[in-house]
mmCIF file of C-alpha atoms in Angstrom:
data_model
loop_
_atom_site.group_PDB
_atom_site.id
_atom_site.type_symbol
_atom_site.label_atom_id
_atom_site.label_comp_id
_atom_site.label_asym_id
_atom_site.label_seq_id
_atom_site.Cartn_x
_atom_site.Cartn_y
_atom_site.Cartn_z
ATOM 1 C CA UNK A 266 112.394 -171.677 180.601
ATOM 2 C CA UNK A 267 111.560 -175.293 181.317
ATOM 3 C CA UNK A 268 109.378 -175.971 184.304
ATOM 4 C CA UNK A 269 107.520 -172.648 184.102
ATOM 5 C CA UNK A 270 103.936 -172.009 183.083
ATOM 6 C CA UNK A 271 104.069 -168.431 181.878
ATOM 7 C CA UNK A 272 107.288 -166.871 183.095
ATOM 8 C CA UNK A 273 110.627 -166.852 181.372
ATOM 9 C CA UNK A 274 112.314 -168.046 184.567
ATOM 10 C CA UNK A 275 111.121 -169.772 187.768
ATOM 11 C CA UNK A 276 109.340 -167.599 190.305
ATOM 12 C CA UNK A 277 110.855 -166.339 193.533
ATOM 13 C CA UNK A 278 109.378 -169.343 195.365
ATOM 14 C CA UNK A 279 111.136 -171.967 193.274
ATOM 15 C CA UNK A 280 113.778 -173.791 195.287
ATOM 16 C CA UNK A 281 112.518 -172.767 198.721
ATOM 17 C CA UNK A 282 113.081 -175.268 201.477
ATOM 18 C CA UNK A 283 110.036 -177.311 202.418
ATOM 19 C CA UNK A 284 109.647 -175.559 205.763
ATOM 20 C CA UNK A 285 109.864 -172.041 204.319
ATOM 21 C CA UNK A 286 107.500 -172.955 201.484
ATOM 22 C CA UNK A 287 104.898 -174.256 203.906
ATOM 23 C CA UNK A 288 105.166 -171.089 205.980
ATOM 24 C CA UNK A 289 104.689 -169.083 202.797
ATOM 25 C CA UNK A 290 101.575 -171.123 201.967
ATOM 26 C CA UNK A 291 100.159 -170.402 205.411
ATOM 27 C CA UNK A 292 100.895 -166.695 204.856
ATOM 28 C CA UNK A 293 99.058 -166.848 201.511
ATOM 29 C CA UNK A 294 96.001 -168.431 203.132
ATOM 30 C CA UNK A 295 96.020 -165.759 205.838
ATOM 31 C CA UNK A 296 96.308 -163.060 203.166
ATOM 32 C CA UNK A 297 93.317 -164.459 201.289
ATOM 33 C CA UNK A 298 91.293 -164.602 204.491
ATOM 34 C CA UNK A 299 92.293 -161.008 205.253
ATOM 35 C CA UNK A 300 91.047 -159.853 201.866
ATOM 36 C CA UNK A 301 87.593 -161.215 202.707
ATOM 37 C CA UNK A 302 87.306 -158.593 205.453
ATOM 38 C CA UNK A 303 86.366 -156.324 202.539
ATOM 39 C CA UNK A 304 82.909 -157.887 202.912
ATOM 40 C CA UNK A 305 82.552 -156.320 206.356
ATOM 41 C CA UNK A 306 83.646 -152.709 205.733
ATOM 42 C CA UNK A 307 81.206 -149.915 204.859
ATOM 43 C CA UNK A 308 80.784 -149.133 201.175
ATOM 44 C CA UNK A 309 80.682 -145.657 199.624
ATOM 45 C CA UNK A 310 77.328 -144.364 198.413
ATOM 46 C CA UNK A 311 76.217 -145.803 195.100
ATOM 47 C CA UNK A 312 76.618 -143.626 192.026
ATOM 48 C CA UNK A 313 73.312 -142.792 190.401
ATOM 49 C CA UNK A 314 74.666 -142.878 186.856
ATOM 50 C CA UNK A 315 72.403 -139.949 185.940
ATOM 51 C CA UNK A 316 74.387 -137.289 184.074
ATOM 52 C CA UNK A 317 72.073 -134.648 185.515
ATOM 53 C CA UNK A 318 73.276 -135.613 189.008
ATOM 54 C CA UNK A 319 77.008 -135.488 188.241
ATOM 55 C CA UNK A 320 77.478 -132.642 190.711
ATOM 56 C CA UNK A 321 76.444 -135.072 193.458
ATOM 57 C CA UNK A 322 78.072 -138.246 192.090
ATOM 58 C CA UNK A 323 81.420 -136.558 191.401
ATOM 59 C CA UNK A 324 81.332 -133.592 193.758
ATOM 60 C CA UNK A 325 85.108 -133.494 194.239
ATOM 61 C CA UNK A 326 85.795 -133.655 190.503
ATOM 62 C CA UNK A 327 83.300 -130.848 189.825
ATOM 63 C CA UNK A 328 85.003 -128.822 192.569
ATOM 64 C CA UNK A 329 88.415 -129.182 190.920
ATOM 65 C CA UNK A 330 86.984 -128.407 187.482
ATOM 66 C CA UNK A 331 85.454 -125.204 188.849
ATOM 67 C CA UNK A 332 88.765 -124.186 190.395
ATOM 68 C CA UNK A 333 90.638 -124.799 187.130
ATOM 69 C CA UNK A 334 88.055 -122.800 185.216
ATOM 70 C CA UNK A 335 88.381 -119.916 187.661
ATOM 71 C CA UNK A 336 92.169 -119.865 187.343
ATOM 72 C CA UNK A 337 91.849 -120.130 183.550
ATOM 73 C CA UNK A 338 89.857 -116.903 183.606
ATOM 74 C CA UNK A 339 92.502 -115.039 185.584
ATOM 75 C CA UNK A 340 91.590 -115.806 189.187
ATOM 76 C CA UNK A 341 94.007 -116.446 192.040
ATOM 77 C CA UNK A 342 94.245 -120.159 192.801
ATOM 78 C CA UNK A 343 94.046 -119.867 196.577
ATOM 79 C CA UNK A 344 91.265 -117.272 196.634
ATOM 80 C CA UNK A 345 89.174 -119.319 194.200
ATOM 81 C CA UNK A 346 89.798 -122.572 196.049
ATOM 82 C CA UNK A 347 88.796 -121.048 199.380
ATOM 83 C CA UNK A 348 85.632 -119.639 197.814
ATOM 84 C CA UNK A 349 84.641 -122.968 196.240
ATOM 85 C CA UNK A 350 85.432 -124.971 199.366
ATOM 86 C CA UNK A 351 83.164 -122.700 201.387
ATOM 87 C CA UNK A 352 80.435 -122.913 198.768
ATOM 88 C CA UNK A 353 80.545 -126.703 198.836
ATOM 89 C CA UNK A 354 80.667 -126.914 202.659
ATOM 90 C CA UNK A 355 84.131 -128.462 202.546
ATOM 91 C CA UNK A 356 86.635 -128.043 205.395
ATOM 92 C CA UNK A 357 89.358 -125.439 204.889
ATOM 93 C CA UNK A 358 91.602 -126.409 207.784
ATOM 94 C CA UNK A 359 94.287 -127.716 208.074
ATOM 95 C CA UNK A 360 96.074 -126.469 204.981
ATOM 96 C CA UNK A 361 96.232 -129.954 203.426
ATOM 97 C CA UNK A 362 92.527 -129.664 202.619
ATOM 98 C CA UNK A 363 93.745 -127.458 199.752
ATOM 99 C CA UNK A 364 95.311 -129.469 196.942
ATOM 100 C CA UNK A 365 98.723 -128.311 195.781
ATOM 101 C CA UNK A 366 98.204 -125.819 192.929
ATOM 102 C CA UNK A 367 100.407 -127.590 190.383
ATOM 103 C CA UNK A 368 97.760 -129.510 188.448
ATOM 104 C CA UNK A 369 95.222 -126.674 188.413
ATOM 105 C CA UNK A 370 97.804 -124.146 187.230
ATOM 106 C CA UNK A 371 98.999 -126.388 184.399
ATOM 107 C CA UNK A 372 95.486 -127.269 183.281
ATOM 108 C CA UNK A 373 94.438 -123.623 183.386
ATOM 109 C CA UNK A 374 97.077 -122.895 180.717
ATOM 110 C CA UNK A 375 95.526 -125.442 178.353
ATOM 111 C CA UNK A 376 92.157 -125.765 176.627
ATOM 112 C CA UNK A 377 90.033 -128.617 178.024
ATOM 113 C CA UNK A 378 90.520 -130.796 174.924
ATOM 114 C CA UNK A 379 94.308 -130.549 175.308
ATOM 115 C CA UNK A 380 94.074 -131.604 178.963
ATOM 116 C CA UNK A 381 92.175 -134.743 177.972
ATOM 117 C CA UNK A 382 94.638 -135.418 175.166
ATOM 118 C CA UNK A 383 97.550 -135.130 177.579
ATOM 119 C CA UNK A 384 95.837 -137.535 179.978
ATOM 120 C CA UNK A 385 95.362 -140.108 177.223
ATOM 121 C CA UNK A 386 98.956 -139.665 176.076
ATOM 122 C CA UNK A 387 100.189 -140.293 179.609
ATOM 123 C CA UNK A 388 98.012 -143.419 179.874
ATOM 124 C CA UNK A 389 99.402 -144.660 176.556
ATOM 125 C CA UNK A 390 102.919 -144.009 177.843
ATOM 126 C CA UNK A 391 102.200 -146.120 180.916
ATOM 127 C CA UNK A 392 100.956 -148.982 178.723
ATOM 128 C CA UNK A 393 104.044 -148.806 176.499
ATOM 129 C CA UNK A 394 106.493 -148.578 179.412
ATOM 130 C CA UNK A 395 104.999 -151.628 181.103
ATOM 131 C CA UNK A 396 104.948 -153.572 177.825
ATOM 132 C CA UNK A 397 108.691 -152.988 177.459
ATOM 133 C CA UNK A 398 109.274 -153.814 181.128
ATOM 134 C CA UNK A 399 107.210 -157.020 181.104
ATOM 135 C CA UNK A 400 108.263 -158.446 177.743
ATOM 136 C CA UNK A 401 111.432 -160.173 179.067
ATOM 137 C CA UNK A 402 109.525 -161.611 182.041
ATOM 138 C CA UNK A 403 107.240 -163.906 180.065
ATOM 139 C CA UNK A 404 108.157 -166.968 178.065
ATOM 140 C CA UNK A 405 105.623 -166.518 175.272
ATOM 141 C CA UNK A 406 103.405 -163.799 173.765
ATOM 142 C CA UNK A 407 100.042 -165.102 175.132
ATOM 143 C CA UNK A 408 100.872 -164.538 178.840
ATOM 144 C CA UNK A 409 102.369 -161.152 177.970
ATOM 145 C CA UNK A 410 99.095 -160.283 176.257
ATOM 146 C CA UNK A 411 97.196 -161.367 179.370
ATOM 147 C CA UNK A 412 99.429 -159.167 181.524
ATOM 148 C CA UNK A 413 98.669 -156.200 179.284
ATOM 149 C CA UNK A 414 94.933 -156.912 179.493
ATOM 150 C CA UNK A 415 95.279 -156.931 183.276
ATOM 151 C CA UNK A 416 97.110 -153.612 183.083
ATOM 152 C CA UNK A 417 94.256 -152.202 181.003
ATOM 153 C CA UNK A 418 91.831 -153.532 183.618
ATOM 154 C CA UNK A 419 93.520 -151.344 186.211
ATOM 155 C CA UNK A 420 93.439 -148.233 184.039
ATOM 156 C CA UNK A 421 89.770 -147.888 183.143
ATOM 157 C CA UNK A 422 89.265 -144.873 185.413
ATOM 158 C CA UNK A 423 92.430 -143.222 184.136
ATOM 159 C CA UNK A 424 91.220 -142.593 180.596
ATOM 160 C CA UNK A 425 87.865 -141.067 181.526
ATOM 161 C CA UNK A 426 87.741 -137.503 180.263
ATOM 162 C CA UNK A 427 85.415 -136.395 183.069
ATOM 163 C CA UNK A 428 88.070 -137.346 185.660
ATOM 164 C CA UNK A 429 90.835 -135.258 184.092
ATOM 165 C CA UNK A 430 90.729 -132.706 186.914
ATOM 166 C CA UNK A 431 91.183 -135.375 189.589
ATOM 167 C CA UNK A 432 94.637 -135.248 191.195
ATOM 168 C CA UNK A 433 94.756 -138.953 192.088
ATOM 169 C CA UNK A 434 94.315 -139.894 188.424
ATOM 170 C CA UNK A 435 97.408 -138.020 187.266
ATOM 171 C CA UNK A 436 99.535 -138.937 190.271
ATOM 172 C CA UNK A 437 98.543 -142.605 189.966
ATOM 173 C CA UNK A 438 99.579 -142.730 186.303
ATOM 174 C CA UNK A 439 102.876 -140.989 187.050
ATOM 175 C CA UNK A 440 103.735 -143.480 189.802
ATOM 176 C CA UNK A 441 102.880 -146.411 187.521
ATOM 177 C CA UNK A 442 105.137 -144.908 184.837
ATOM 178 C CA UNK A 443 107.921 -144.300 187.338
ATOM 179 C CA UNK A 444 107.809 -147.920 188.530
ATOM 180 C CA UNK A 445 107.982 -149.234 184.973
ATOM 181 C CA UNK A 446 110.912 -147.023 183.964
ATOM 182 C CA UNK A 447 113.122 -147.571 187.001
ATOM 183 C CA UNK A 448 115.920 -150.117 186.465
ATOM 184 C CA UNK A 449 119.314 -150.617 188.100
ATOM 185 C CA UNK A 450 121.542 -147.796 186.930
ATOM 186 C CA UNK A 451 118.669 -146.140 185.069
ATOM 187 C CA UNK A 452 116.718 -144.205 187.645
ATOM 188 C CA UNK A 453 116.894 -140.519 186.634
ATOM 189 C CA UNK A 454 113.713 -140.496 184.545
ATOM 190 C CA UNK A 455 111.849 -142.546 187.165
ATOM 191 C CA UNK A 456 112.920 -140.187 189.960
ATOM 192 C CA UNK A 457 112.001 -137.127 187.897
ATOM 193 C CA UNK A 458 108.533 -138.511 187.182
ATOM 194 C CA UNK A 459 108.180 -139.388 190.855
ATOM 195 C CA UNK A 460 108.964 -135.757 191.725
ATOM 196 C CA UNK A 461 106.265 -134.606 189.289
ATOM 197 C CA UNK A 462 103.780 -136.868 191.066
ATOM 198 C CA UNK A 463 104.818 -135.341 194.406
ATOM 199 C CA UNK A 464 103.956 -131.847 193.222
ATOM 200 C CA UNK A 465 100.502 -133.010 192.153
ATOM 201 C CA UNK A 466 99.634 -135.046 195.261
ATOM 202 C CA UNK A 467 101.825 -134.893 198.346
ATOM 203 C CA UNK A 468 100.798 -138.383 199.470
ATOM 204 C CA UNK A 469 103.168 -139.621 196.766
ATOM 205 C CA UNK A 470 105.933 -138.978 199.294
ATOM 206 C CA UNK A 471 105.260 -142.484 200.575
ATOM 207 C CA UNK A 472 106.285 -143.993 197.228
ATOM 208 C CA UNK A 473 109.318 -141.755 196.786
ATOM 209 C CA UNK A 474 110.421 -142.426 200.356
ATOM 210 C CA UNK A 475 110.318 -146.171 199.661
ATOM 211 C CA UNK A 476 112.480 -145.667 196.576
ATOM 212 C CA UNK A 477 115.012 -143.803 198.708
ATOM 213 C CA UNK A 478 115.138 -146.704 201.156
ATOM 214 C CA UNK A 479 115.479 -149.344 198.450
ATOM 215 C CA UNK A 480 118.264 -147.449 196.688
ATOM 216 C CA UNK A 481 120.111 -146.972 199.967
ATOM 217 C CA UNK A 482 119.804 -150.647 200.925
ATOM 218 C CA UNK A 483 121.037 -151.679 197.484
ATOM 219 C CA UNK A 484 124.129 -149.527 197.978
ATOM 220 C CA UNK A 485 123.377 -146.904 195.322
ATOM 221 C CA UNK A 486 123.838 -143.718 197.338
ATOM 222 C CA UNK A 487 123.630 -141.543 194.237
ATOM 223 C CA UNK A 488 120.215 -142.890 193.337
ATOM 224 C CA UNK A 489 119.014 -142.531 196.925
ATOM 225 C CA UNK A 490 120.033 -138.878 196.916
ATOM 226 C CA UNK A 491 118.337 -138.396 193.551
ATOM 227 C CA UNK A 492 115.018 -139.662 194.874
ATOM 228 C CA UNK A 493 115.491 -137.703 198.109
ATOM 229 C CA UNK A 494 115.850 -134.537 196.043
ATOM 230 C CA UNK A 495 112.173 -134.869 195.152
ATOM 231 C CA UNK A 496 111.263 -134.961 198.834
ATOM 232 C CA UNK A 497 113.269 -131.795 199.456
ATOM 233 C CA UNK A 498 111.464 -130.108 196.563
ATOM 234 C CA UNK A 499 108.129 -131.205 198.029
ATOM 235 C CA UNK A 500 109.049 -129.865 201.468
ATOM 236 C CA UNK A 501 109.779 -126.439 200.003
ATOM 237 C CA UNK A 502 106.552 -126.497 198.002
ATOM 238 C CA UNK A 503 104.495 -127.492 201.046
ATOM 239 C CA UNK A 504 105.943 -124.658 203.149
ATOM 240 C CA UNK A 505 105.018 -122.122 200.461
ATOM 241 C CA UNK A 506 101.619 -123.798 200.031
ATOM 242 C CA UNK A 507 100.847 -123.660 203.753
ATOM 243 C CA UNK A 508 101.742 -119.961 203.850
ATOM 244 C CA UNK A 509 99.488 -119.193 200.873
ATOM 245 C CA UNK A 510 96.579 -121.119 202.392
ATOM 246 C CA UNK A 511 96.957 -119.225 205.675
ATOM 247 C CA UNK A 512 96.410 -115.978 203.769
ATOM 248 C CA UNK A 513 92.880 -116.977 202.661
ATOM 249 C CA UNK A 514 91.605 -119.073 205.587
ATOM 250 C CA UNK A 515 89.914 -117.576 208.633
ATOM 251 C CA UNK A 516 89.559 -119.000 212.153
ATOM 252 C CA UNK A 517 85.830 -119.538 211.630
ATOM 253 C CA UNK A 518 86.295 -121.742 208.574
ATOM 254 C CA UNK A 519 85.381 -125.394 209.238
ATOM 255 C CA UNK A 520 88.120 -127.878 210.045
ATOM 256 C CA UNK A 521 88.473 -131.374 208.722
ATOM 257 C CA UNK A 522 87.078 -134.166 210.920
ATOM 258 C CA UNK A 523 90.412 -135.917 210.511
ATOM 259 C CA UNK A 524 91.541 -138.929 208.544
ATOM 260 C CA UNK A 525 91.770 -141.614 211.211
ATOM 261 C CA UNK A 526 89.228 -143.863 209.531
ATOM 262 C CA UNK A 527 90.801 -147.046 210.924
ATOM 263 C CA UNK A 528 88.806 -149.191 208.480
ATOM 264 C CA UNK A 529 91.579 -151.747 208.066
ATOM 265 C CA UNK A 530 93.005 -153.858 205.270
ATOM 266 C CA UNK A 531 89.554 -154.767 204.008
ATOM 267 C CA UNK A 532 88.904 -151.138 203.106
ATOM 268 C CA UNK A 533 92.081 -151.073 201.021
ATOM 269 C CA UNK A 534 90.875 -154.182 199.195
ATOM 270 C CA UNK A 535 87.483 -152.585 198.613
ATOM 271 C CA UNK A 536 89.079 -149.352 197.400
ATOM 272 C CA UNK A 537 91.223 -151.275 194.925
ATOM 273 C CA UNK A 538 88.312 -153.269 193.566
ATOM 274 C CA UNK A 539 86.283 -150.093 193.087
ATOM 275 C CA UNK A 540 89.242 -148.493 191.272
ATOM 276 C CA UNK A 541 89.821 -151.347 188.800
ATOM 277 C CA UNK A 542 87.927 -153.770 186.574
ATOM 278 C CA UNK A 543 87.455 -156.030 189.616
ATOM 279 C CA UNK A 544 84.415 -153.909 190.460
ATOM 280 C CA UNK A 545 82.571 -155.991 187.842
ATOM 281 C CA UNK A 546 82.985 -159.160 189.937
ATOM 282 C CA UNK A 547 81.176 -160.100 193.160
ATOM 283 C CA UNK A 548 83.022 -158.622 196.110
ATOM 284 C CA UNK A 549 84.059 -161.999 197.554
ATOM 285 C CA UNK A 550 85.656 -163.003 194.248
ATOM 286 C CA UNK A 551 87.208 -159.596 193.659
ATOM 287 C CA UNK A 552 88.711 -159.675 197.159
ATOM 288 C CA UNK A 553 90.306 -163.090 196.632
ATOM 289 C CA UNK A 554 91.670 -162.022 193.255
ATOM 290 C CA UNK A 555 93.225 -158.977 194.907
ATOM 291 C CA UNK A 556 94.939 -161.337 197.341
ATOM 292 C CA UNK A 557 96.365 -163.396 194.478
ATOM 293 C CA UNK A 558 97.402 -160.141 192.803
ATOM 294 C CA UNK A 559 99.554 -159.156 195.768
ATOM 295 C CA UNK A 560 100.898 -162.701 195.983
ATOM 296 C CA UNK A 561 101.801 -162.558 192.301
ATOM 297 C CA UNK A 562 103.918 -159.449 192.744
ATOM 298 C CA UNK A 563 105.866 -161.207 195.484
ATOM 299 C CA UNK A 564 106.496 -164.129 193.101
ATOM 300 C CA UNK A 565 108.175 -162.132 190.333
ATOM 301 C CA UNK A 566 111.920 -162.748 190.563
ATOM 302 C CA UNK A 567 112.777 -159.128 189.852
ATOM 303 C CA UNK A 568 113.464 -156.136 192.070
ATOM 304 C CA UNK A 569 110.581 -154.322 190.385
ATOM 305 C CA UNK A 570 108.221 -156.892 191.854
ATOM 306 C CA UNK A 571 109.454 -156.250 195.374
ATOM 307 C CA UNK A 572 109.381 -152.474 194.898
ATOM 308 C CA UNK A 573 105.839 -152.658 193.562
ATOM 309 C CA UNK A 574 104.696 -154.937 196.390
ATOM 310 C CA UNK A 575 106.248 -152.630 198.987
ATOM 311 C CA UNK A 576 104.450 -149.683 197.376
ATOM 312 C CA UNK A 577 101.090 -151.468 197.489
ATOM 313 C CA UNK A 578 101.688 -152.540 201.095
ATOM 314 C CA UNK A 579 102.574 -148.997 202.123
ATOM 315 C CA UNK A 580 99.424 -147.547 200.567
ATOM 316 C CA UNK A 581 97.374 -150.393 202.012
ATOM 317 C CA UNK A 582 98.581 -149.250 205.427
ATOM 318 C CA UNK A 583 97.835 -145.611 204.618
ATOM 319 C CA UNK A 584 94.325 -146.326 203.336
ATOM 320 C CA UNK A 585 93.550 -148.859 206.057
ATOM 321 C CA UNK A 586 94.542 -146.471 208.841
ATOM 322 C CA UNK A 587 93.562 -143.051 207.515
ATOM 323 C CA UNK A 588 91.057 -143.599 204.717
ATOM 324 C CA UNK A 589 87.406 -142.768 205.239
ATOM 325 C CA UNK A 590 84.409 -144.125 203.354
ATOM 326 C CA UNK A 591 84.251 -140.914 201.328
ATOM 327 C CA UNK A 592 87.964 -141.124 200.433
ATOM 328 C CA UNK A 593 87.802 -144.556 198.803
ATOM 329 C CA UNK A 594 89.238 -142.906 195.688
ATOM 330 C CA UNK A 595 92.629 -142.984 197.395
ATOM 331 C CA UNK A 596 92.820 -146.411 195.800
ATOM 332 C CA UNK A 597 93.514 -144.637 192.519
ATOM 333 C CA UNK A 598 96.953 -143.806 193.893
ATOM 334 C CA UNK A 599 98.197 -147.319 193.099
ATOM 335 C CA UNK A 600 95.467 -148.793 190.911
ATOM 336 C CA UNK A 601 96.923 -148.539 187.362
ATOM 337 C CA UNK A 602 99.471 -151.358 187.524
ATOM 338 C CA UNK A 603 98.305 -153.454 190.455
ATOM 339 C CA UNK A 604 96.383 -156.137 188.521
ATOM 340 C CA UNK A 605 99.522 -157.123 186.600
ATOM 341 C CA UNK A 606 100.400 -159.184 189.660
ATOM 342 C CA UNK A 607 97.782 -161.751 188.674
ATOM 343 C CA UNK A 608 99.936 -162.684 185.669
ATOM 344 C CA UNK A 609 102.753 -163.795 188.010
ATOM 345 C CA UNK A 610 100.490 -165.729 190.371
ATOM 346 C CA UNK A 611 100.156 -169.062 188.437
ATOM 347 C CA UNK A 612 103.914 -169.727 188.367
ATOM 348 C CA UNK A 613 104.308 -168.505 191.920
ATOM 349 C CA UNK A 614 101.583 -170.819 193.200
ATOM 350 C CA UNK A 615 102.916 -173.793 191.226
ATOM 351 C CA UNK A 616 106.469 -173.298 192.516
ATOM 352 C CA UNK A 617 105.292 -172.735 196.083
ATOM 353 C CA UNK A 618 103.215 -175.908 196.165
ATOM 354 C CA UNK A 619 106.025 -177.908 194.557
ATOM 355 C CA UNK A 620 108.482 -176.661 197.167
ATOM 356 C CA UNK A 621 106.082 -177.243 200.070
ATOM 357 C CA UNK A 622 105.180 -180.793 199.000
ATOM 358 C CA UNK A 623 108.150 -182.181 197.066
ATOM 359 C CA UNK A 624 107.681 -185.465 195.301
ATOM 360 C CA UNK A 625 109.666 -188.335 196.707
ATOM 361 C CA UNK A 626 112.307 -189.650 194.422
ATOM 362 C CA UNK A 627 112.250 -193.326 193.624
ATOM 363 C CA UNK A 628 115.470 -195.159 194.289
ATOM 364 C CA UNK A 629 116.151 -198.135 192.094
ATOM 365 C CA UNK A 630 118.656 -200.709 193.328
ATOM 366 C CA UNK A 631 120.245 -202.756 190.596
ATOM 367 C CA UNK A 632 121.948 -205.974 191.544
ATOM 368 C CA UNK A 633 125.139 -206.623 189.653
ATOM 369 C CA UNK A 634 126.252 -210.240 189.435
ATOM 370 C CA UNK A 635 129.954 -210.819 189.967
#
């Protein structure tokens, strides 16, 4: 525990050779500079904050609420969704413009108050799982408390009752819970929760695919197959989903303009700041803090840190390449736990600087008289 600031053991950068440490410092500087490109990307329209204009401020959420209400009153999910998409001038082609029916069908079976209660229970479960996961990582209670505050700072949007119909909210919480629960030899619950997230939002395949790769590289073929089972389940669900969508869509229905936004890494940074408590800070500061957040995850000497960092990097690529200004909410896919990385950054930075610029040892020569 000695020699650390917050962590129970030295960070991943402790003990690096001077050359590697200096390269890592250069990479950190480049990362921080890259985050500042968030200042150059277009921003989504400002929210009015007027409750009377919620249909405009949260058009997608209102759409999903209307669909759930229609199914709750006995309607067919695909017929109702097609009707509401047309009414709202949304594209109906390709089939991925229709969300998978899982979340709407489950919510339609429950009264609205129970849906909100379930959302809050899931958020509480995420908080508890990460508390248990992080407790051994920190040397003392105060830094653990700070890490939990950072976790709460990433979850503000995930406890808002008026976002309960939003697919990204549920899928984001499930992925955060899956990451916290997964440990060597204890992966079944994490893989099962990951599969649940897949059936809510198919873009979660990126996370599950990464878990397959990690398990395979670590030599646990059984775990890799367990995670891959979720992808097989998703493939079957998507085939059935595509067939059902084809039954209600006509050739004259509008098609999506595509998702090749090509807005770059800066848009990912902006999306993450808008999805977390960092939205309260000036963009330049929020962007730099997001850079230190990613750096912090790389500093945690635990496989969870690497898995989390790989997940954030994968979704950064997805959002940077395919996100559009009006799909900034994709940041919710990985927002819940991301700010925890800031809690690992102080030790990581200290160890990296110490390794890059080691202090010279003084050599004392003592003359011994014969």
